[in-house]
Amino acid sequence: MDNSPTSLFESYEQDFQTIVGSIKQKVEVDAVAQTGEQRKATLRFVEMALDEADEMVSQMEVEIQGMPQSIKSKYQSRVKAAKSDLQKWKKQAKDLHLASTRNELFAGRTNASASDDPYADDPARSQRARLLQGNQTLADSTRRLEDSQRIALETEGIGADILTTLRQQRGQIENARDQVSSL
């Protein structure tokens, strides 16, 4: 495990970029092509991903606190860029959500119901589509849970390394104190 002061920051930044890439795909491609319930599900996913990205930025800010002053400004500018990127995607997601709500209001529920489910005339296909969407949501949730677990294990490993270092330093201090006392 890399114990440099920037390694955890780099990991969080990479996670942030992955999440932003997912958001970009959902906002620019999926949500634009979708309507009705599919678009709402995509926008809910985007909202959760934005929250996760916000958490990554917060973690990056925490990591900056422990960095040497000589490299801190470089990393602060990277966090500032990440925040700016995150705000841009939050605005786009909000705009899409407002457009979706507006379209739903103007379309009326009778037209919206027909366009929400392309398999409305076939209950088996409709159920299959809902099951596939549920499976996708479950897979996404599982991935996020595994990512969270990975981060927790990394944090635990770092904590164990710190405790080992502190024990060694304590031993060195005790030996030095004993040698000074014997003089």
CSV table of C-alpha atoms in Angstrom, one decimal:
chain,number,residue,atom,x,y,z
A,1,MET,CA,0.0,0.0,0.0
A,2,ASP,CA,1.4,3.4,-1.0
A,3,ASN,CA,1.7,5.5,2.1
A,4,SER,CA,2.6,8.8,0.4
A,5,PRO,CA,0.5,11.8,1.5
A,6,THR,CA,-1.1,12.0,-1.9
A,7,SER,CA,-2.0,8.3,-2.6
A,8,LEU,CA,-5.4,8.4,-0.9
A,9,PHE,CA,-6.2,11.7,-2.5
A,10,GLU,CA,-5.3,10.2,-5.9
A,11,SER,CA,-7.6,7.3,-5.2
A,12,TYR,CA,-10.5,9.6,-4.2
A,13,GLU,CA,-9.9,11.7,-7.3
A,14,GLN,CA,-10.0,8.6,-9.5
A,15,ASP,CA,-13.2,7.5,-7.9
A,16,PHE,CA,-14.6,11.0,-8.5
A,17,GLN,CA,-13.7,10.8,-12.2
A,18,THR,CA,-15.3,7.4,-12.6
A,19,ILE,CA,-18.5,8.7,-11.0
A,20,VAL,CA,-18.5,11.8,-13.1
A,21,GLY,CA,-18.1,9.7,-16.2
A,22,SER,CA,-21.1,7.7,-15.2
A,23,ILE,CA,-23.1,10.9,-14.6
A,24,LYS,CA,-22.0,12.2,-18.0
A,25,GLN,CA,-23.3,9.1,-19.7
A,26,LYS,CA,-26.6,9.1,-17.9
A,27,VAL,CA,-27.2,12.9,-18.4
A,28,GLU,CA,-25.9,13.3,-22.0
A,29,VAL,CA,-27.1,10.1,-23.5
A,30,ASP,CA,-29.6,8.1,-21.5
A,31,ALA,CA,-31.8,10.8,-20.0
A,32,VAL,CA,-32.0,12.7,-23.3
A,33,ALA,CA,-33.2,9.5,-25.1
A,34,GLN,CA,-35.7,8.5,-22.4
A,35,THR,CA,-39.1,9.6,-21.4
A,36,GLY,CA,-41.5,9.1,-18.5
A,37,GLU,CA,-40.5,6.6,-15.8
A,38,GLN,CA,-37.3,5.6,-17.4
A,39,ARG,CA,-36.1,9.1,-17.4
A,40,LYS,CA,-37.2,9.5,-13.7
A,41,ALA,CA,-35.2,6.4,-12.8
A,42,THR,CA,-32.2,7.7,-14.6
A,43,LEU,CA,-32.5,11.1,-12.9
A,44,ARG,CA,-32.7,9.4,-9.5
A,45,PHE,CA,-29.6,7.4,-10.3
A,46,VAL,CA,-27.9,10.7,-11.3
A,47,GLU,CA,-28.9,12.3,-8.0
A,48,MET,CA,-27.4,9.4,-6.1
A,49,ALA,CA,-24.2,9.6,-8.1
A,50,LEU,CA,-24.0,13.3,-7.6
A,51,ASP,CA,-24.2,12.7,-3.8
A,52,GLU,CA,-21.5,10.1,-4.1
A,53,ALA,CA,-19.3,12.5,-6.1
A,54,ASP,CA,-19.9,15.2,-3.5
A,55,GLU,CA,-18.7,12.8,-0.8
A,56,MET,CA,-15.5,12.1,-2.9
A,57,VAL,CA,-14.8,15.8,-3.1
A,58,SER,CA,-15.3,16.1,0.7
A,59,GLN,CA,-12.8,13.2,1.2
A,60,MET,CA,-10.3,14.9,-1.1
A,61,GLU,CA,-10.6,18.0,1.0
A,62,VAL,CA,-10.0,16.0,4.2
A,63,GLU,CA,-6.9,14.4,2.6
A,64,ILE,CA,-5.5,17.9,1.7
A,65,GLN,CA,-5.4,18.8,5.4
A,66,GLY,CA,-2.7,16.2,6.1
A,67,MET,CA,-0.5,17.2,3.1
A,68,PRO,CA,2.8,19.1,3.4
A,69,GLN,CA,2.4,22.8,2.7
A,70,SER,CA,4.7,22.6,-0.3
A,71,ILE,CA,2.3,20.5,-2.4
A,72,LYS,CA,-1.0,21.6,-0.8
A,73,SER,CA,-1.8,24.4,-3.3
A,74,LYS,CA,-1.5,22.1,-6.3
A,75,TYR,CA,-4.0,19.7,-4.8
A,76,GLN,CA,-6.3,22.5,-3.7
A,77,SER,CA,-6.6,23.7,-7.3
A,78,ARG,CA,-7.5,20.1,-8.3
A,79,VAL,CA,-10.3,20.0,-5.7
A,80,LYS,CA,-11.5,23.4,-6.9
A,81,ALA,CA,-11.7,22.0,-10.5
A,82,ALA,CA,-13.6,19.0,-9.2
A,83,LYS,CA,-16.0,21.2,-7.3
A,84,SER,CA,-16.6,23.2,-10.5
A,85,ASP,CA,-17.2,20.1,-12.5
A,86,LEU,CA,-19.6,18.8,-9.9
A,87,GLN,CA,-21.6,22.0,-9.9
A,88,LYS,CA,-21.9,21.9,-13.7
A,89,TRP,CA,-23.3,18.4,-13.5
A,90,LYS,CA,-25.7,19.3,-10.7
A,91,LYS,CA,-27.0,22.2,-12.8
A,92,GLN,CA,-27.5,20.0,-15.8
A,93,ALA,CA,-29.3,17.3,-13.8
A,94,LYS,CA,-31.5,20.0,-12.2
A,95,ASP,CA,-32.3,21.4,-15.7
A,96,LEU,CA,-33.2,17.9,-17.0
A,97,HIS,CA,-35.3,17.2,-14.0
A,98,LEU,CA,-37.2,20.5,-14.5
A,99,ALA,CA,-37.6,19.8,-18.2
A,100,SER,CA,-38.9,16.4,-17.4
A,101,THR,CA,-41.4,17.7,-14.9
A,102,ARG,CA,-42.5,20.4,-17.3
A,103,ASN,CA,-43.0,17.9,-20.1
A,104,GLU,CA,-45.0,15.7,-17.8
A,105,LEU,CA,-47.3,18.5,-16.7
A,106,PHE,CA,-47.9,19.7,-20.3
A,107,ALA,CA,-48.4,16.3,-21.8
A,108,GLY,CA,-51.1,15.3,-19.4
A,109,ARG,CA,-51.3,12.0,-17.7
A,110,THR,CA,-53.2,10.1,-20.4
A,111,ASN,CA,-50.4,10.7,-23.0
A,112,ALA,CA,-47.6,10.2,-20.4
A,113,SER,CA,-49.0,6.9,-19.3
A,114,ALA,CA,-48.9,5.5,-22.8
A,115,SER,CA,-45.4,6.7,-23.4
A,116,ASP,CA,-44.0,5.6,-20.0
A,117,ASP,CA,-44.3,1.9,-20.8
A,118,PRO,CA,-43.7,0.7,-24.3
A,119,TYR,CA,-45.1,-2.7,-23.4
A,120,ALA,CA,-48.3,-1.5,-21.8
A,121,ASP,CA,-50.3,-3.8,-24.1
A,122,ASP,CA,-48.3,-6.9,-23.1
A,123,PRO,CA,-48.2,-7.4,-19.3
A,124,ALA,CA,-45.5,-10.1,-19.4
A,125,ARG,CA,-43.1,-7.8,-21.3
A,126,SER,CA,-44.0,-4.9,-19.0
A,127,GLN,CA,-43.2,-7.0,-16.0
A,128,ARG,CA,-39.9,-8.2,-17.6
A,129,ALA,CA,-38.9,-4.6,-18.3
A,130,ARG,CA,-39.6,-3.7,-14.7
A,131,LEU,CA,-37.6,-6.7,-13.5
A,132,LEU,CA,-34.7,-5.8,-15.7
A,133,GLN,CA,-34.7,-2.2,-14.4
A,134,GLY,CA,-34.8,-3.6,-10.8
A,135,ASN,CA,-31.9,-5.8,-11.6
A,136,GLN,CA,-29.9,-2.9,-13.0
A,137,THR,CA,-30.7,-0.8,-9.9
A,138,LEU,CA,-29.6,-3.8,-7.7
A,139,ALA,CA,-26.4,-4.1,-9.6
A,140,ASP,CA,-25.6,-0.4,-9.3
A,141,SER,CA,-26.3,-0.5,-5.6
A,142,THR,CA,-24.1,-3.6,-5.2
A,143,ARG,CA,-21.3,-1.9,-7.0
A,144,ARG,CA,-21.6,1.2,-4.8
A,145,LEU,CA,-21.7,-1.0,-1.6
A,146,GLU,CA,-18.5,-2.9,-2.8
A,147,ASP,CA,-16.8,0.5,-3.4
A,148,SER,CA,-17.7,1.7,0.0
A,149,GLN,CA,-16.5,-1.6,1.5
A,150,ARG,CA,-13.2,-1.3,-0.4
A,151,ILE,CA,-12.7,2.3,0.9
A,152,ALA,CA,-13.5,1.1,4.5
A,153,LEU,CA,-10.9,-1.7,4.2
A,154,GLU,CA,-8.3,0.8,2.8
A,155,THR,CA,-9.0,3.1,5.7
A,156,GLU,CA,-8.7,0.3,8.2
A,157,GLY,CA,-5.3,-0.7,6.6
A,158,ILE,CA,-4.0,2.8,6.9
A,159,GLY,CA,-5.1,3.0,10.5
A,160,ALA,CA,-3.3,-0.3,11.2
A,161,ASP,CA,-0.1,1.1,9.6
A,162,ILE,CA,-0.4,4.2,11.7
A,163,LEU,CA,-0.8,2.2,14.9
A,164,THR,CA,2.3,0.1,14.0
A,165,THR,CA,4.3,3.2,13.3
A,166,LEU,CA,3.2,4.7,16.6
A,167,ARG,CA,4.1,1.6,18.5
A,168,GLN,CA,7.6,1.7,17.0
A,169,GLN,CA,8.0,5.3,17.8
A,170,ARG,CA,6.9,4.7,21.4
A,171,GLY,CA,9.5,1.9,21.7
A,172,GLN,CA,12.2,4.3,20.4
A,173,ILE,CA,11.1,7.0,22.8
A,174,GLU,CA,11.1,4.6,25.8
A,175,ASN,CA,14.6,3.3,24.8
A,176,ALA,CA,15.9,6.9,24.5
A,177,ARG,CA,14.3,7.8,27.9
A,178,ASP,CA,15.9,4.8,29.5
A,179,GLN,CA,19.3,5.6,28.1
A,180,VAL,CA,19.1,9.2,29.2
A,181,SER,CA,18.0,8.0,32.7
A,182,SER,CA,20.9,5.6,33.0
A,183,LEU,CA,23.4,8.4,32.2
